[in-house]
Amino acid sequence: MRKRKQVLQAYNIVVIALLVIGVVYICVRFLHPGFNEWTDNAMVHRDLTPVNARVQGFVKEIRLQEFQYVHKGDTLVVLEDTELALQEQQAEASEQGAQSGEQAVSAGMTTTDRNVATANAGAAVAGSGEQIASAQTSAAGAAVQSSQASTDEMRVEMENAHKDFNRYEQLLAKGAVTQQQYDNARTAYESARSRYQNAVARRNQAVAQHNVARANQKAASARLAQANAQTLSTASIKTQQEHALTQSRAGVKAAHSGSELARLRRSYTVITAPCDGYVGRKNIYVGQLIQPGQFIINIVNTDHVWIIANYRETQLKNITVGAKATFQADAIPGVTFNGRVESISLATGAAYGNMPVDNSTGNFVKVEQRVPVRIELTKDNNPKEVAKLISGLNVETKVDY
């Protein structure tokens, strides 16, 4: 009987101990006495930078190991570049051909510029010659007019002297004048006739000179017209060559851009790390055909870490931006990290889903929603411990209020 009583007492002690342990566990796990909000629905986050291919090609080399640390610019994967190398050589040859064409057009432009200068000089000389010939023609015309006036004057003088001579000849026959007077009249007539003949000769010479001057002027005008035509022709050729040069330069730019593009595309066959960090899981193999935009690997960035804690909607009334927060990770026992609330999402976790909840059917069951809260680590944490926070780890967070 006594032994049975002892067993019963031991049983009661065990039950009471279990009840106490249960109450303590519930208080610690769920009630969290104090001015803070607690949740274990939280996770560590780091930037996962995806590395994607930019050109098509077969994998030639893989220079990474899963989970190894890489620096920005380190070569991760090398693709076959034979085809792209040939395209680059073709583009470079096209660029060289375009440059040669531009140089040829430029050389032609130099020759044309000299021809234009020569034509302009010839036109200037021809213009001066035409002006001189025109002045000579005008002077010859004035000389013709002057000699014609002199000739007319000499003709009138000769006709008057001839009339006097005829009158004296008749008077001499009648004995009305002396022989001396008659001889004087004849001498005056012959002298006037000689002067008239000289005037006619000078006029004829002036007319001949005028005709020569007019012919010279016509020739000078023809040379001027020819020089002007040559100037227009060379100017037209220059304009055409300027257009050709513009097109050649545009062709050179296009060829240069094509060459740069081919060179750039070939450089994409060497896939490098975009940032410092740890390489994720490897899902590619040597010989595999990679397509543009295809995912290669993730790099976990080590520069930044934060926590996303999903608090119940009933807890939000005590959570504010800037509030102090602490959290612990199961993977790092005994270490408490400090942080602060950076931001609170304006949508619940369910609202971010691909199929948002629709309660319009009438079969409604109220489910408490959770709201993502972003917690940033403060600078007073141990960097060595922070480095142990792996993206995806579960943590327990507390936000003070």
PDB file of C-alpha atoms in Angstrom, residues 7 43 45 55 66 105 119 135 149 153 189 220 245 247 263 312 393:
ATOM      1  CA  VAL A   7       4.304   5.499  -7.129  1.00  0.00           C
ATOM      2  CA  MET A  43      13.446  34.305 -43.534  1.00  0.00           C
ATOM      3  CA  HIS A  45      17.233  37.279 -47.807  1.00  0.00           C
ATOM      4  CA  VAL A  55      24.394  34.889 -77.382  1.00  0.00           C
ATOM      5  CA  GLU A  66      29.228  25.122 -57.064  1.00  0.00           C
ATOM      6  CA  VAL A 105      36.251  59.589-102.775  1.00  0.00           C
ATOM      7  CA  ALA A 119      37.905  76.593-113.719  1.00  0.00           C
ATOM      8  CA  ALA A 135      35.965  98.024-124.242  1.00  0.00           C
ATOM      9  CA  ALA A 149      31.935 112.318-139.229  1.00  0.00           C
ATOM     10  CA  GLU A 153      32.927 116.757-143.430  1.00  0.00           C
ATOM     11  CA  TYR A 189      39.550 120.974-155.275  1.00  0.00           C
ATOM     12  CA  ALA A 220      36.031  86.372-125.703  1.00  0.00           C
ATOM     13  CA  LEU A 245      31.630  61.385 -99.635  1.00  0.00           C
ATOM     14  CA  GLN A 247      27.404  58.400 -98.213  1.00  0.00           C
ATOM     15  CA  ARG A 263      33.220  42.319 -81.555  1.00  0.00           C
ATOM     16  CA  ARG A 312      -0.130  38.376 -38.479  1.00  0.00           C
ATOM     17  CA  LEU A 393      17.394  30.528 -43.374  1.00  0.00           C
TER      18      LEU A 393
END
